[in-house]
């Protein structure tokens, strides 16, 4: 049986779209992500990645948000074609 490695927002390339599968954060951080629209099933697009471990810029529907790399690493995704 093959083990599947979970992908996170940090694995995305600029311009790629994905569907959120799971949030791997505690209650407070999970609530914050939920308020920003990062919920399982939501579609996101990586707009840009700032250099030197800066935040990633995501588009969710008509909204763009900046998300720190640590928080982005806790959001499991599935790349969409």
mmCIF file of C-alpha atoms in Angstrom:
data_model
loop_
_atom_site.group_PDB
_atom_site.id
_atom_site.type_symbol
_atom_site.label_atom_id
_atom_site.label_comp_id
_atom_site.label_asym_id
_atom_site.label_seq_id
_atom_site.Cartn_x
_atom_site.Cartn_y
_atom_site.Cartn_z
ATOM 1 C CA UNK A 1 0.000 0.000 0.000
ATOM 2 C CA UNK A 2 1.374 3.382 -1.043
ATOM 3 C CA UNK A 3 1.554 6.192 1.508
ATOM 4 C CA UNK A 4 0.251 9.538 0.275
ATOM 5 C CA UNK A 5 2.127 12.619 1.441
ATOM 6 C CA UNK A 6 -0.143 15.506 2.330
ATOM 7 C CA UNK A 7 0.468 18.709 0.402
ATOM 8 C CA UNK A 8 0.132 22.103 2.052
ATOM 9 C CA UNK A 9 -0.256 25.652 0.777
ATOM 10 C CA UNK A 10 3.534 25.998 1.063
ATOM 11 C CA UNK A 11 3.887 23.310 -1.642
ATOM 12 C CA UNK A 12 1.892 25.335 -4.186
ATOM 13 C CA UNK A 13 3.483 27.291 -7.022
ATOM 14 C CA UNK A 14 2.305 30.812 -7.946
ATOM 15 C CA UNK A 15 -0.735 30.574 -10.209
ATOM 16 C CA UNK A 16 -1.791 27.132 -8.977
ATOM 17 C CA UNK A 17 -5.268 26.492 -7.594
ATOM 18 C CA UNK A 18 -6.179 23.995 -4.899
ATOM 19 C CA UNK A 19 -9.032 22.758 -2.750
ATOM 20 C CA UNK A 20 -8.593 22.788 1.028
ATOM 21 C CA UNK A 21 -8.860 19.337 2.569
ATOM 22 C CA UNK A 22 -8.023 19.835 6.231
ATOM 23 C CA UNK A 23 -6.817 22.411 8.778
ATOM 24 C CA UNK A 24 -4.143 21.085 11.151
ATOM 25 C CA UNK A 25 -4.197 23.821 13.790
ATOM 26 C CA UNK A 26 -5.591 24.290 17.264
ATOM 27 C CA UNK A 27 -8.985 25.783 18.043
ATOM 28 C CA UNK A 28 -7.919 29.460 18.079
ATOM 29 C CA UNK A 29 -5.879 29.284 14.876
ATOM 30 C CA UNK A 30 -8.553 27.143 13.230
ATOM 31 C CA UNK A 31 -11.161 29.777 14.068
ATOM 32 C CA UNK A 32 -8.946 32.503 12.604
ATOM 33 C CA UNK A 33 -8.475 30.526 9.383
ATOM 34 C CA UNK A 34 -12.239 29.907 9.235
ATOM 35 C CA UNK A 35 -12.928 33.652 9.560
ATOM 36 C CA UNK A 36 -10.592 34.282 6.610
ATOM 37 C CA UNK A 37 -12.508 31.774 4.482
ATOM 38 C CA UNK A 38 -9.974 28.954 4.697
ATOM 39 C CA UNK A 39 -12.360 26.083 5.310
ATOM 40 C CA UNK A 40 -12.372 22.494 4.034
ATOM 41 C CA UNK A 41 -13.764 22.450 0.503
ATOM 42 C CA UNK A 42 -12.827 26.070 -0.279
ATOM 43 C CA UNK A 43 -10.846 26.774 -3.454
ATOM 44 C CA UNK A 44 -7.717 28.922 -3.173
ATOM 45 C CA UNK A 45 -5.175 30.253 -5.658
ATOM 46 C CA UNK A 46 -1.586 31.124 -4.786
ATOM 47 C CA UNK A 47 -1.002 34.623 -6.108
ATOM 48 C CA UNK A 48 2.583 35.074 -4.910
ATOM 49 C CA UNK A 49 5.168 33.928 -2.422
ATOM 50 C CA UNK A 50 7.266 36.588 -0.706
ATOM 51 C CA UNK A 51 10.996 35.860 -0.490
ATOM 52 C CA UNK A 52 13.006 35.018 2.620
ATOM 53 C CA UNK A 53 10.255 33.024 4.349
ATOM 54 C CA UNK A 54 7.782 35.885 4.110
ATOM 55 C CA UNK A 55 4.032 35.332 3.801
ATOM 56 C CA UNK A 56 2.163 33.785 0.883
ATOM 57 C CA UNK A 57 -0.567 35.758 -0.871
ATOM 58 C CA UNK A 58 -3.737 33.759 -1.551
ATOM 59 C CA UNK A 59 -6.908 34.511 -3.449
ATOM 60 C CA UNK A 60 -10.130 33.085 -2.041
ATOM 61 C CA UNK A 61 -13.142 34.012 -4.198
ATOM 62 C CA UNK A 62 -12.740 37.806 -4.708
ATOM 63 C CA UNK A 63 -10.522 38.359 -1.664
ATOM 64 C CA UNK A 64 -6.744 38.277 -1.313
ATOM 65 C CA UNK A 65 -5.146 37.444 2.030
ATOM 66 C CA UNK A 66 -1.571 37.175 3.262
ATOM 67 C CA UNK A 67 -0.844 34.076 5.309
ATOM 68 C CA UNK A 68 2.333 33.355 7.252
ATOM 69 C CA UNK A 69 4.344 30.319 6.170
ATOM 70 C CA UNK A 70 3.842 28.511 9.489
ATOM 71 C CA UNK A 71 0.070 28.874 9.233
ATOM 72 C CA UNK A 72 0.140 27.979 5.503
ATOM 73 C CA UNK A 73 2.015 24.798 6.371
ATOM 74 C CA UNK A 74 -0.937 23.644 8.497
ATOM 75 C CA UNK A 75 -3.492 23.795 5.643
ATOM 76 C CA UNK A 76 -3.660 20.501 3.703
ATOM 77 C CA UNK A 77 -4.679 20.876 0.063
ATOM 78 C CA UNK A 78 -5.354 18.999 -3.147
ATOM 79 C CA UNK A 79 -4.032 20.669 -6.322
ATOM 80 C CA UNK A 80 -6.753 21.398 -8.901
ATOM 81 C CA UNK A 81 -6.178 21.387 -12.657
#
